[in-house]
XYZ file of C-alpha atoms in Angstrom:
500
model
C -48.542 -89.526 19.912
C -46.500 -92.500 19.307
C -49.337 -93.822 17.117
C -49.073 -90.392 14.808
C -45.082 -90.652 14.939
C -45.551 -94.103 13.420
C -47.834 -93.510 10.782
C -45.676 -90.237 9.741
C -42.717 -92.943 9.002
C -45.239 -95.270 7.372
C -46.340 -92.916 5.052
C -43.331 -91.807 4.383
C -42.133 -95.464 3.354
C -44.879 -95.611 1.595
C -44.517 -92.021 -0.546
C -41.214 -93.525 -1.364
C -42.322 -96.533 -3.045
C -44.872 -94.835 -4.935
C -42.150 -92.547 -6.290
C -39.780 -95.830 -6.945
C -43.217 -97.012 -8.733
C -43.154 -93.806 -10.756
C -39.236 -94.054 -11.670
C -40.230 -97.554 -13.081
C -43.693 -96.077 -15.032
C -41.774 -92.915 -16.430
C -38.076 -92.933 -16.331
C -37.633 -90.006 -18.324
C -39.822 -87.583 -15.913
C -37.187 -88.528 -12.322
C -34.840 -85.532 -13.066
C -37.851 -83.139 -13.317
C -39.505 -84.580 -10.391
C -36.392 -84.586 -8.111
C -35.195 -80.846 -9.137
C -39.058 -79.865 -8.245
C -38.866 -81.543 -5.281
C -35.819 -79.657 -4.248
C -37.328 -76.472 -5.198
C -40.134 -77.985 -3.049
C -37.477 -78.591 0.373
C -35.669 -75.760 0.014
C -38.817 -73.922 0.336
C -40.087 -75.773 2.876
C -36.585 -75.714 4.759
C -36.130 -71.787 4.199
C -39.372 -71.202 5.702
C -42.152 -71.232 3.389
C -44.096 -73.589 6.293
C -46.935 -71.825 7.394
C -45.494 -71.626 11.301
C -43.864 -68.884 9.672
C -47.139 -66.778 9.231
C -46.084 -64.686 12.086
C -43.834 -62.893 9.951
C -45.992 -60.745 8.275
C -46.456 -59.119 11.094
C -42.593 -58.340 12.115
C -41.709 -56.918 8.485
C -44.101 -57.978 6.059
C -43.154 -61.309 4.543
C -45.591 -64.184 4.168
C -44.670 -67.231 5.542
C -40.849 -66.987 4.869
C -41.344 -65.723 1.327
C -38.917 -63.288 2.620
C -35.978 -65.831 2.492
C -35.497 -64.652 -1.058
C -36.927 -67.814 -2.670
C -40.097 -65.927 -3.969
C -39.630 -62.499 -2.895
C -40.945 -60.134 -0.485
C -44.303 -58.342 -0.027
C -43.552 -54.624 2.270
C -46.225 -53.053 3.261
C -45.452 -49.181 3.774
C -43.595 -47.791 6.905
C -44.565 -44.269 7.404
C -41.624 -43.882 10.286
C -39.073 -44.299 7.674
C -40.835 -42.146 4.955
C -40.799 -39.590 7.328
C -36.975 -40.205 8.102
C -36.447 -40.178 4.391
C -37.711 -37.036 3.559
C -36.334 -35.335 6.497
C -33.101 -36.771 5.244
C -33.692 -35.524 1.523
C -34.633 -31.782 3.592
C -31.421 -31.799 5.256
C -29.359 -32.790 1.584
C -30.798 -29.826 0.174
C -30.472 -27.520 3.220
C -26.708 -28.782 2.816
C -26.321 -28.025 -0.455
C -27.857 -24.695 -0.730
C -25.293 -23.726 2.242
C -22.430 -24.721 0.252
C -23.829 -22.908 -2.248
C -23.944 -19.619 -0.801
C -20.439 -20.254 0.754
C -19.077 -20.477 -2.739
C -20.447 -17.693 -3.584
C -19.270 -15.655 -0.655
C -15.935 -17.470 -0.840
C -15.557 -16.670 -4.178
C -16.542 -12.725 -3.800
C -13.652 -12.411 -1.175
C -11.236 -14.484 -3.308
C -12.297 -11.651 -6.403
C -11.760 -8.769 -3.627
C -8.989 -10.051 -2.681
C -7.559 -10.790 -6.101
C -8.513 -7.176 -7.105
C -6.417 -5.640 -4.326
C -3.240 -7.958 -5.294
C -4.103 -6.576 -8.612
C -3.658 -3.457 -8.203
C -0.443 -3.207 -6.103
C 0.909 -5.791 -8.794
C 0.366 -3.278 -11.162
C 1.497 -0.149 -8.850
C 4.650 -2.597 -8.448
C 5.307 -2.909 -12.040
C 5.191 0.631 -12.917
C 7.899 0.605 -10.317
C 9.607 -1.542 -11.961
C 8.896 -0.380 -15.541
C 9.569 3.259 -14.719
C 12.554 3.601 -16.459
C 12.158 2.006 -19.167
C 12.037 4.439 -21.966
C 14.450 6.368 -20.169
C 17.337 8.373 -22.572
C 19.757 9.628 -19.934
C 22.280 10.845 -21.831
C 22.192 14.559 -22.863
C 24.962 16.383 -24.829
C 27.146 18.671 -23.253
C 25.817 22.685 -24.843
C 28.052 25.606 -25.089
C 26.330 28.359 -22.758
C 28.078 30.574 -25.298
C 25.450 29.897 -28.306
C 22.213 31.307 -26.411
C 20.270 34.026 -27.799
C 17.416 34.313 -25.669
C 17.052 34.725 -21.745
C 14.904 31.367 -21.671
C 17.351 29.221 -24.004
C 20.086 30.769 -21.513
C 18.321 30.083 -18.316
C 17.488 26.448 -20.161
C 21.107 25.499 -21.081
C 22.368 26.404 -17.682
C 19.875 24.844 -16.339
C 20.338 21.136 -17.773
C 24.231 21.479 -17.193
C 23.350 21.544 -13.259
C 20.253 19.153 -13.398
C 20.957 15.370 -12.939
C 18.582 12.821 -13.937
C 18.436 10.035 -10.514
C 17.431 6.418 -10.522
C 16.864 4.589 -7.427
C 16.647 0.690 -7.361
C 14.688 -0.969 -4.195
C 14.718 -4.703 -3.312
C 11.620 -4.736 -0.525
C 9.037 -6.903 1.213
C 5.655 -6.362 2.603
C 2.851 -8.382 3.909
C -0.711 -8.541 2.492
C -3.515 -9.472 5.492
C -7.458 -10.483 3.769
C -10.014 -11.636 6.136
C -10.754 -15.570 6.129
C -14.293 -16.856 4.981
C -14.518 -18.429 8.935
C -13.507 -15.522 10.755
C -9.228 -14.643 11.499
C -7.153 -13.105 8.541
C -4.883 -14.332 6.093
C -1.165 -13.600 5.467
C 0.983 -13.445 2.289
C 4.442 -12.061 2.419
C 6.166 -10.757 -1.025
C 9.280 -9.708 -1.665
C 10.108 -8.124 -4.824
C 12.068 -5.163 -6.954
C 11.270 -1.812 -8.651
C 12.570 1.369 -9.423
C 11.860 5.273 -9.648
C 13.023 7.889 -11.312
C 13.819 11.315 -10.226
C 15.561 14.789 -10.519
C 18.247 16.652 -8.495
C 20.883 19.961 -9.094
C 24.228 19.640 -8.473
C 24.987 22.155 -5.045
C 28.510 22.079 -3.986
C 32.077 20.544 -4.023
C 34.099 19.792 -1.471
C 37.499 17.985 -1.199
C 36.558 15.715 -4.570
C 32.798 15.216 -3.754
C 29.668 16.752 -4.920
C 26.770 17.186 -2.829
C 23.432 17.091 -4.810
C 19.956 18.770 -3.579
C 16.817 16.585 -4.435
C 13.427 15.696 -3.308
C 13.615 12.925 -0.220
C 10.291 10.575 -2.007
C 12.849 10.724 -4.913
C 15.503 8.101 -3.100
C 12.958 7.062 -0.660
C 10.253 4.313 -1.200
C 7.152 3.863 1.726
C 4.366 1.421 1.665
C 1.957 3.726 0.489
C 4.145 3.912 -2.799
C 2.769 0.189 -3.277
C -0.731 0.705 -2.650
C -3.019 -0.254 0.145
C -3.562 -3.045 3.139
C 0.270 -3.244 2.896
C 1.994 -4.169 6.275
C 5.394 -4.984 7.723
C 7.001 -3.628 4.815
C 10.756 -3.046 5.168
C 12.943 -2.008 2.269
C 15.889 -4.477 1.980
C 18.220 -2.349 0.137
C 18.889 0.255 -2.283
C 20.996 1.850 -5.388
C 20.917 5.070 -6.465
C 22.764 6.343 -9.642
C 22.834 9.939 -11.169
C 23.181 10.943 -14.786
C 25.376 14.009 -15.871
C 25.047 16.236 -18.800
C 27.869 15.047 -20.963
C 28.652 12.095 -19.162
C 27.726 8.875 -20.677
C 27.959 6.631 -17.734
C 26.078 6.508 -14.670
C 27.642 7.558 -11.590
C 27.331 5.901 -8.073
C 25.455 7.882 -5.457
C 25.610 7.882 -1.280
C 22.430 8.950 0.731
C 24.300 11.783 2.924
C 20.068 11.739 4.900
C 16.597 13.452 4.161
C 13.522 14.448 5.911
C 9.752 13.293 4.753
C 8.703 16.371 6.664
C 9.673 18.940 4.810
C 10.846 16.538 1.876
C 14.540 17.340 1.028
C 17.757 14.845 0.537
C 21.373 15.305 -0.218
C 23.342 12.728 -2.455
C 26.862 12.398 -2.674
C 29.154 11.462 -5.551
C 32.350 10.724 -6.344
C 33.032 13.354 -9.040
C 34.047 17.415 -8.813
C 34.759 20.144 -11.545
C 30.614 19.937 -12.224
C 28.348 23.048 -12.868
C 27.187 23.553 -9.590
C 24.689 26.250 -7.854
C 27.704 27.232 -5.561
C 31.140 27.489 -7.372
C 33.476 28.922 -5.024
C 36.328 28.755 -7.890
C 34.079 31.023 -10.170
C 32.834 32.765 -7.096
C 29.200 31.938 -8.147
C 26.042 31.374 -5.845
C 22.861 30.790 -7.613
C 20.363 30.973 -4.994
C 17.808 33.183 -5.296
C 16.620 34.727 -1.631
C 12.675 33.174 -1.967
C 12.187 35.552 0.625
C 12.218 38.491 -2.482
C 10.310 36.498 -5.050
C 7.466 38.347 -6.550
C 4.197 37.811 -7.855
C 4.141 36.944 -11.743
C 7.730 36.555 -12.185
C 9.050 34.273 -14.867
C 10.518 31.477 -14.350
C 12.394 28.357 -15.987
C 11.811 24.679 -14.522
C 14.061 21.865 -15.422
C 13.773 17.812 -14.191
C 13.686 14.275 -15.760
C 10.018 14.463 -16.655
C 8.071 10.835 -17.478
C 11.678 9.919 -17.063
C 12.334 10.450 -20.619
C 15.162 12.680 -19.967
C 16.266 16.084 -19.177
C 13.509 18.586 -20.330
C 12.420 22.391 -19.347
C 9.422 24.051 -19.275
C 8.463 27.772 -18.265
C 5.861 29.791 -16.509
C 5.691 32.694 -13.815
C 5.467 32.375 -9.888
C 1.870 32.249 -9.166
C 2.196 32.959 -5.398
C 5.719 34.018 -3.534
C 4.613 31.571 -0.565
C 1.990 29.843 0.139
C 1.944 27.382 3.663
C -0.162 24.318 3.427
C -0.978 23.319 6.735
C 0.325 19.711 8.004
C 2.237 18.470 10.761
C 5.272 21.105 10.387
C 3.167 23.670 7.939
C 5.848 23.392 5.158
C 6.133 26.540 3.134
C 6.014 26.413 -0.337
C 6.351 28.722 -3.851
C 3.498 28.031 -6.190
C 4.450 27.886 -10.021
C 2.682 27.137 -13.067
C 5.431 25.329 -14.768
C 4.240 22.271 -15.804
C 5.491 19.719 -13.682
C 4.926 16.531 -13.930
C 6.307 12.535 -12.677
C 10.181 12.673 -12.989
C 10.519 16.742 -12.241
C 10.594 15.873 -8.540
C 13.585 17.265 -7.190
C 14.451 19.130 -9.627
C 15.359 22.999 -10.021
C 13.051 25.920 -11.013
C 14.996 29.041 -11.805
C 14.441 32.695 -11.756
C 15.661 35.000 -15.285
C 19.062 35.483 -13.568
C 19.837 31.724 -13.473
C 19.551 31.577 -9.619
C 17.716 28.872 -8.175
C 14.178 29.168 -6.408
C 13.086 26.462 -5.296
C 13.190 22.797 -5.466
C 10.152 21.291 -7.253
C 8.232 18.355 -5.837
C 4.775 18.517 -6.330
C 1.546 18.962 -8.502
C -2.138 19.774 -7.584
C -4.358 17.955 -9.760
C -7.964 17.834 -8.543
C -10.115 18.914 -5.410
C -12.617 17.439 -3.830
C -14.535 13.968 -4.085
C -16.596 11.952 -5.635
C -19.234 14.191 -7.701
C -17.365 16.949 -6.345
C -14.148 16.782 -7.883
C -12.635 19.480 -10.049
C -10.253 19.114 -12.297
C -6.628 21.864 -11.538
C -3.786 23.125 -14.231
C -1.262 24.661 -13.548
C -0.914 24.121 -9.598
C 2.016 23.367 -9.008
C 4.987 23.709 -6.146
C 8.362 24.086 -5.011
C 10.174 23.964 -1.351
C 11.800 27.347 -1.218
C 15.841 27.811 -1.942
C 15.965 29.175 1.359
C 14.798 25.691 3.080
C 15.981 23.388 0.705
C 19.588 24.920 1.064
C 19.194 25.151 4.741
C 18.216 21.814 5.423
C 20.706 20.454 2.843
C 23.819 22.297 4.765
C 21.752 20.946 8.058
C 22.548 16.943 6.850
C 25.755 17.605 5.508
C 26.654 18.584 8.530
C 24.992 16.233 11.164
C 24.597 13.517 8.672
C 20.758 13.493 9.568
C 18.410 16.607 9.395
C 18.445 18.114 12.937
C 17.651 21.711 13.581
C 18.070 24.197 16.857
C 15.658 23.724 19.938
C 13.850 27.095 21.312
C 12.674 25.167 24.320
C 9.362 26.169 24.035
C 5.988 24.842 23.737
C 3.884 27.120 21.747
C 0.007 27.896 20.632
C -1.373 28.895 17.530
C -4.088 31.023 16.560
C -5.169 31.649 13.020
C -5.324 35.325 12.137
C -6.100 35.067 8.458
C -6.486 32.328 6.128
C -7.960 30.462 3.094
C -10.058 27.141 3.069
C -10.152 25.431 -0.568
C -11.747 22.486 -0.652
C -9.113 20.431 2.149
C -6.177 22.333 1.284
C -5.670 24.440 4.098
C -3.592 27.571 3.373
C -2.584 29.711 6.271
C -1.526 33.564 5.512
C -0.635 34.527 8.774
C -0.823 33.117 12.606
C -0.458 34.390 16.512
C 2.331 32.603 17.926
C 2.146 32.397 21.977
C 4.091 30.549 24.201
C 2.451 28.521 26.444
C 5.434 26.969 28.451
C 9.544 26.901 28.688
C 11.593 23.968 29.011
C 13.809 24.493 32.233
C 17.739 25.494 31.125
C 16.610 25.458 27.309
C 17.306 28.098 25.016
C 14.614 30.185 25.575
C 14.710 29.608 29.707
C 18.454 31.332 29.799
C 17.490 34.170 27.582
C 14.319 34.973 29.951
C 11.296 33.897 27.607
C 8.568 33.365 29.676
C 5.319 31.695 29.226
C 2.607 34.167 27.450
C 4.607 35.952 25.398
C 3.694 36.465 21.723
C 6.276 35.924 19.169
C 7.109 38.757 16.883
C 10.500 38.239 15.188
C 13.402 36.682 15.352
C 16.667 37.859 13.460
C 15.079 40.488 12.430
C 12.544 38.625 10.747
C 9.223 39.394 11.587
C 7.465 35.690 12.179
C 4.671 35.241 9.741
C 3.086 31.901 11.038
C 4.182 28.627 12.809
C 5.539 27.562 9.095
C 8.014 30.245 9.018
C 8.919 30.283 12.625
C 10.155 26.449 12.082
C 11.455 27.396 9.060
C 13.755 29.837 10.022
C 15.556 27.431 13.205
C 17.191 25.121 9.889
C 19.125 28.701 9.251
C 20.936 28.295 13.238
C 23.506 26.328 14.762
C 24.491 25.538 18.089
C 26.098 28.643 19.563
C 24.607 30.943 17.623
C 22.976 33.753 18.995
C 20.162 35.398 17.999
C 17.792 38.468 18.661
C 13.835 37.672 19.462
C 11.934 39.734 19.862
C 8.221 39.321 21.416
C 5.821 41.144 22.683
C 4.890 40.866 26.329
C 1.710 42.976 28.038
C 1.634 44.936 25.049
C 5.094 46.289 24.436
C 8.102 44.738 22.726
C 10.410 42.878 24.895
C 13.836 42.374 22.434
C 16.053 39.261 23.853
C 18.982 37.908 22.981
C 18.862 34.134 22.465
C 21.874 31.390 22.008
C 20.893 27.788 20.878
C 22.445 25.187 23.100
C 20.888 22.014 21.649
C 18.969 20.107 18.787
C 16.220 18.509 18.069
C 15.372 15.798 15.271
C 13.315 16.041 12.176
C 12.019 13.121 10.954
């Protein structure tokens, strides 16, 4: 071994002469040789010996040619093919879920966008309402008529006022999230409407005005659908007066969305109204007497353009559409249209009869709808006027409690197409209330309801009807029929209920 280590150095001495020899023989060549000879170590050094021949088999380099010097040989690794292309598989699997999420992102984002839409525009014809509004009407001498209908007319816009309420509300907006859970936007915003009402009585300085309760009222349903918490924030109303340039400042005396009736109060007196104690006047027409095909004149702030009339007969004395209180109504065909609610329809002696409020324009859905003129109707005098007296008074609309609970059984009646029109009901009582009304003056359960007043009770509509016309301490004759035979009793109201 030592022998071998010896003759490695000797030939080692001896490689180094020869090159000395060479440097002597060929100067010129010695930076050539030595930069090749580098190349030559650094190969040798970075593991191009041929010890390094395992290496092919641990990645695929041969004999250190993997150091970078030369370059590298691979031969093919089918584990990491597979890994590739499972990775490439999921990359597409990822992107074609994103894809579909944007898509289904981006159809609730259009849904949602289309339902913002629309109450933004329901909103802005709030807002916009009255803007082509021309309140002002001259004052016309009743004296220069000439014809029943430019009589009725004249008087007519003297006792009409044109209303315009301004709302400041918010509301919240829920849409479902693209994960599961809902969304939440809250607005808060401004609009107005534009309305009718007839000047009803004076007292000490003040005039009480009659007019329809959606008039000074706004609800969510006003502002479309999917609307939550909403809560309006505050309100001003102010009426216009034939001959009066200036607006005048109103105070919401109450209302009732059942049966659809408010009273305003203003500041002002010596007006035209529907009761003139002075002139000893009372222009309320008993609805109760109305008659088929009798002519009528309507008057309102229609498309809120300003005071306008239009004419047509009564096409039904009364007519009860069935709901939660089966309001009672007189059906006209007066045109009537946005802006004539609460506003007055008169008979051809100038006495009111009824309050206008709404319009029929279609039945049915979908395929099946069909397409109504001249439907139109009006909450009696009788009701409007007894329901106005009954928030004067309490401030609220309240009316007498029977103490009873009652059943109803159709007798006769007309189905068209969802409108529900009853012509005439039973009326049984089913229980009493313990010291009510009914309870003192001997009602007892079973009995069928006949009259009251000497009214005879057409249907539950009427029968609910007729408590606005009572007061607390009033007594009253009912009459029902028990086993048979009349029973007549005498019954005094001792408390009230609420209408909302």
């Amino acid at each position: 071994m030592d022998d071998f280590l010896n003759n490695d150095e000797n030939n080692k001495n001896d490689e180094n002469k020869s090159l000395e020899q060479v440097d002597k023989d060929f100067p010129d060549s010695n930076k050539n040789y030595n930069r090749n000879l580098n190349n030559f170590n650094n190969y040798y050094n970075n593991g191009g010996n041929y010890n390094n021949f395992n290496g092919y088999n641990n990645g695929g380099n041969y004999g250190g040619y993997g150091g970078g010097n030369y370059g590298s040989y691979h031969i093919p690794d089918y584990n990491a093919y597979r890994k590739n292309k499972s990775l490439k598989n999921a990359i597409i699997i990822l992107f074609v879920a994103i894809f579909a999420l944007t898509i289904i992102f981006t159809f609730f984002i259009a849904a949602y966008s289309n339902k913002v839409a629309d109450m933004q525009s329901k909103i802005a014809e709030l807002q916009n309402s009255d803007s082509t509004i021309n309140y002002f009407v001259p004052e016309i001498d009743y004296s220069e008529s000439v014809s029943p209908y430019e009589a009725i007319s004249t008087k007519g816009i003297q006792q009409t006022v044109m209303i315009q309420t301004k709302f400041d509300y918010s509301y919240t907006v829920y849409s479902p999230g693209i994960f599961g859970g809902s969304t939440s936007n809250t607005y808060t915003s401004s609009g107005s409407s534009s309305g009718s009402g007839v000047l009803y009585y004076e007292d000490n300085g003040s005039t009480y005005i009659i007019t329809n309760n959606h008039v000074v009222n706004l609800t969510s349903e006003d502002i479309g659908s999917n609307i939550n918490n909403f809560k309006v924030l505050s309100r001003a109303i102010v009426v216009y007066i034939t001959g009066k340039t200036n607006p005048v400042e109103a105070e919401y005396v109450g209302g009732t969305s059942e049966y659809d009736i408010a009273v305003l109060k203003i500041q002002m007196s010596n007006l035209n109204c529907l009761v003139n104690e002075e002139l000893g006047t009372y222009d309320i027409r008993d609805s109760k007497t109305l008659k088929y095909g009798e002519e009528i004149v309507a008057v309102g702030n229609a498309l809120g353009l300003g005071l306008s009339t239009t004419t047509g007969v009564i096409s039904r004395p009364e007519i009860y559409i069935e709901s939660n209180s089966n309001v009672r109504y007189v059906q006209i065909d007066a045109v009537i249209n946005n802006g004539n609610s609460g506003g007055p329809s008169y008979d051809m002696y100038g006495k009111l009869v009824g309050i206008n409020c709404a319009s029929l324009e279609a039945l049915g859905s979908g395929s099946n709808v069909v397409t109504v003129d001249g439907t139109n109707f009006a909450i009696p005098a009788n009701t409007a006027v007894a329901i106005a007296d009954n928030i004067i008074k309490n401030n609220g609309v309240e009316k007498v409690s029977v103490g009873v609970n009652i059943e109803v059984t159709d007798l006769d009646w007309d189905i068209q197409d969802g409108v529900y029109a009853v012509h005439s009901q039973q009326i049984t009582i089913s229980s009493v209330e313990s010291g009510s009304a009914a309870a003192n003056a001997g009602v007892k359960s079973g009995d069928i309801v006949f009259s009251m007043n000497q009214e005879e009770i057409i249907n539950k509509g009427h029968w609910l009807d007729l408590l606005f016309e009572f007061s607390i301490g009033d007594t009253v004759e009912l009459v029902v029929i028990r086993e048979g035979e009349q029973v007549t009793l005498n019954i005094t109201f001792n408390s009230l209920i609420a209408v909302e």
